[in-house]
């Protein structure tokens, strides 16, 4: 590809963004074209797949004053930053909407007195880690502990349960029925775990003897 | 006939027919983004 072809390709890519207002011809140097081609291509590639028309990008006017496109790097950086802001906003709103749907489901489950917390422990765990903003790496481990049932409760290391409860106490705002259910569930697990399997077996043996 | 592209300023050959409106943009400006992206050579930065 020669210099003219590269310039044509660069300008036509700029044009496909529909963010350029052509008031003059654009005459970027070959080095400007080559140094910005990759970033522009990545941005255009992302724009092709963009389904949400609500995202708004800065518009650039090509005028006799900026026709050499010395600031092309900053135009593209500004668009990429706007794209990042959009992605973050979209991700945040998407997470918030998922959390709301979980809360609707959990509310029905918590208010259903025929169910035990362990019946919906996984959903409650997912809600709790999202509300506590627990790092992704920890979520799986915590979910395993949170959803432990029956005799497995006594196999968990007490210190792990204590750490998990301590994390929740630091990060989770009490007050909602979901937080209340989560705290109650974990404190019950901790109480069982501390009591130990031997204590439970002793109680059962005593009741059998009596 | 030869015309100057209204976007790039580059001269290009343009076929002209009596009943067709003459365009002043190089035909590459009508190409799809996917086609354009397929022509991009990545990793050629110059100082």
XYZ file of C-alpha atoms in Angstrom:
257
model
C 0.000 0.000 0.000
C 1.510 3.360 -0.966
C 1.231 6.687 0.856
C -1.831 7.895 -1.065
C -3.659 4.607 -0.503
C -2.880 4.751 3.208
C -4.212 8.317 3.414
C -7.390 7.328 1.564
C -7.886 4.344 3.834
C -7.305 6.431 6.972
C -9.670 9.204 5.909
C -12.356 6.804 4.736
C -12.164 5.037 8.112
C -12.523 8.417 9.821
C -15.502 9.087 7.578
C -17.226 5.821 8.509
C -17.446 6.990 12.132
C -19.923 9.653 10.903
C -18.298 11.918 13.479
C -16.417 14.036 10.956
C -17.725 17.216 9.444
C -15.823 17.929 6.241
C -15.362 21.666 5.801
C -12.014 21.219 4.094
C -9.927 18.497 2.508
C -7.808 16.637 5.053
C -4.100 16.341 4.358
C -2.553 14.202 7.104
C 1.118 13.317 6.696
C 2.027 9.681 6.154
C 3.488 9.431 9.677
C 0.244 10.722 11.206
C -1.700 8.216 9.127
C 0.523 5.286 10.076
C 0.765 6.186 13.764
C -2.981 6.454 14.200
C -4.292 3.825 11.817
C -4.332 0.979 14.345
C -6.148 2.912 17.085
C -8.674 4.231 14.570
C -9.254 0.750 13.147
C -9.876 -0.647 16.634
C -12.346 2.111 17.388
C -14.176 1.652 14.076
C -14.252 -2.112 14.663
C -15.923 -1.516 18.013
C -18.368 0.978 16.501
C -19.516 -1.548 13.876
C -20.750 -3.849 16.617
C -22.366 -1.082 18.617
C -26.071 -1.702 18.955
C -26.930 1.056 21.381
C -27.523 4.342 19.583
C -27.621 6.346 22.839
C -23.854 6.609 23.063
C -22.693 10.096 22.084
C -19.217 10.881 20.755
C -17.494 14.189 20.120
C -17.791 15.428 16.572
C -14.730 16.739 14.761
C -14.779 19.364 12.036
C -12.008 19.249 9.447
C -11.253 22.869 8.650
C -8.444 24.682 6.818
C -6.820 25.232 10.245
C -6.611 21.563 11.223
C -6.525 19.918 7.796
C -3.105 18.348 8.494
C -4.763 16.369 11.286
C -1.890 16.862 13.754
C -4.397 16.246 16.546
C -5.770 13.016 15.075
C -4.231 11.128 18.006
C -6.243 13.201 20.483
C -9.478 12.877 18.490
C -9.167 9.106 18.575
C -8.108 9.065 22.239
C -11.151 11.179 23.111
C -13.440 8.728 21.289
C -11.793 5.762 23.002
C -12.222 7.459 26.394
C -15.887 8.120 25.575
C -16.218 4.471 24.596
C -14.678 3.423 27.961
C -17.075 5.705 29.843
C -19.947 4.201 27.894
C -18.775 0.629 28.592
C -18.424 1.352 32.323
C -21.825 3.015 32.521
C -23.420 0.206 30.560
C -21.752 -2.439 32.729
C -22.797 -0.649 35.933
C -26.415 -0.322 34.829
C -26.450 -3.909 33.614
C -25.107 -5.148 36.983
C -27.599 -3.003 38.887
C -30.455 -4.388 36.841
C -29.278 -7.987 37.443
C -29.026 -7.309 41.170
C -32.576 -5.923 41.185
C -33.878 -9.062 39.499
C -32.079 -11.180 42.119
C -33.679 -9.130 44.889
C -37.149 -9.654 43.427
C -36.587 -13.405 43.318
C -34.985 -13.497 46.773
C -37.795 -11.518 48.342
C -40.302 -14.165 47.259
C -38.030 -16.963 48.516
C -37.260 -15.331 51.864
C -40.934 -14.619 52.529
C -41.854 -18.202 51.722
C -41.713 -19.781 55.188
C -41.837 -23.302 53.832
C -38.318 -22.811 52.493
C -35.042 -22.883 54.425
C -32.275 -20.403 53.642
C -30.086 -23.255 52.419
C -32.685 -23.933 49.688
C -31.796 -20.647 47.990
C -28.316 -20.183 49.462
C -26.618 -19.965 46.062
C -28.775 -17.065 44.905
C -28.378 -15.338 48.266
C -24.603 -15.833 48.032
C -24.462 -14.283 44.546
C -26.518 -11.335 45.790
C -24.278 -10.937 48.842
C -20.976 -10.951 46.927
C -22.356 -8.453 44.461
C -23.591 -6.206 47.276
C -20.228 -6.534 49.086
C -18.282 -6.077 45.845
C -16.228 -9.155 46.673
C -13.262 -9.697 44.273
C -14.025 -12.256 41.571
C -11.240 -14.570 42.756
C -12.847 -14.893 46.194
C -16.444 -15.343 45.056
C -16.193 -19.018 44.158
C -14.525 -19.932 47.460
C -17.029 -17.906 49.478
C -19.967 -19.370 47.548
C -18.761 -22.897 48.338
C -18.649 -22.031 52.046
C -21.947 -20.144 51.957
C -23.814 -23.000 50.265
C -22.436 -25.755 52.502
C -25.144 -28.109 53.741
C -25.639 -30.844 56.292
C -22.601 -32.616 57.670
C -20.218 -30.679 55.390
C -20.686 -27.664 57.691
C -18.333 -29.323 60.168
C -15.617 -29.787 57.556
C -15.184 -26.071 56.892
C -12.275 -24.397 58.650
C -13.753 -22.142 61.326
C -11.270 -19.419 60.444
C -12.593 -19.342 56.851
C -16.143 -18.864 58.065
C -14.994 -16.152 60.469
C -13.105 -14.369 57.684
C -16.154 -14.503 55.441
C -18.426 -13.131 58.149
C -15.917 -10.418 58.962
C -15.775 -9.441 55.264
C -19.557 -9.238 55.176
C -19.703 -7.154 58.347
C -17.260 -4.671 56.836
C -18.817 -4.448 53.406
C -22.504 -5.267 53.629
C -24.981 -2.638 54.787
C -27.446 -4.214 57.150
C -31.075 -3.250 56.966
C -32.433 -5.053 53.943
C -34.140 -8.414 54.257
C -31.471 -9.864 51.970
C -28.590 -8.715 54.174
C -30.491 -9.932 57.229
C -30.983 -13.364 55.637
C -27.321 -13.542 54.589
C -25.993 -12.613 58.040
C -28.400 -14.990 59.766
C -27.386 -17.832 57.462
C -23.635 -17.321 57.919
C -23.898 -16.853 61.699
C -25.879 -20.093 61.907
C -23.221 -21.896 59.839
C -20.545 -20.494 62.133
C -22.416 -21.520 65.273
C -22.868 -25.067 63.964
C -19.263 -25.237 62.869
C -17.960 -24.001 66.225
C -20.185 -26.429 68.104
C -18.583 -29.202 66.082
C -19.812 -32.552 64.883
C -19.008 -34.256 68.184
C -21.390 -31.976 70.094
C -24.207 -32.697 67.644
C -23.608 -36.449 67.836
C -23.489 -36.324 71.634
C -26.858 -34.528 71.729
C -28.370 -37.123 69.411
C -26.937 -40.009 71.390
C -28.333 -38.504 74.611
C -31.777 -38.145 73.081
C -31.653 -41.771 71.878
C -30.637 -42.997 75.333
C -33.401 -40.992 76.998
C -11.833 12.713 -16.423
C -9.696 13.547 -13.377
C -11.190 15.099 -10.274
C -9.906 15.992 -6.835
C -11.404 14.058 -3.940
C -13.332 16.427 -1.698
C -12.113 14.655 1.451
C -8.504 13.695 0.712
C -7.544 16.240 -1.924
C -6.076 13.414 -3.991
C -6.651 13.345 -7.717
C -8.413 10.326 -9.121
C -9.842 9.167 -12.395
C -13.607 9.329 -12.580
C -15.825 7.900 -15.308
C -18.440 10.350 -16.338
C -21.695 9.663 -18.104
C -24.053 12.333 -19.272
C -26.950 11.246 -17.102
C -25.007 10.411 -13.946
C -24.241 12.843 -11.198
C -20.528 13.399 -10.939
C -19.103 12.500 -7.537
C -16.195 14.339 -6.016
C -15.342 11.780 -3.357
C -13.002 8.904 -4.062
C -14.977 5.621 -4.352
C -13.247 4.259 -1.239
C -15.433 6.612 0.823
C -18.453 4.527 -0.111
C -16.839 1.231 0.983
C -18.220 -0.584 4.009
C -16.336 -0.311 7.321
C -15.701 -4.064 7.252
C -14.049 -3.863 3.853
C -11.941 -0.912 4.986
C -10.884 -2.695 8.173
C -9.820 -5.728 6.162
C -7.316 -3.491 4.359
C -5.700 -2.117 7.508
C -2.181 -3.367 8.105
C -1.709 -3.471 11.867
C 1.626 -2.812 13.552
C 3.143 -0.265 11.187
C 3.961 2.685 13.391
C 6.586 5.209 12.338
C 8.364 7.849 14.394
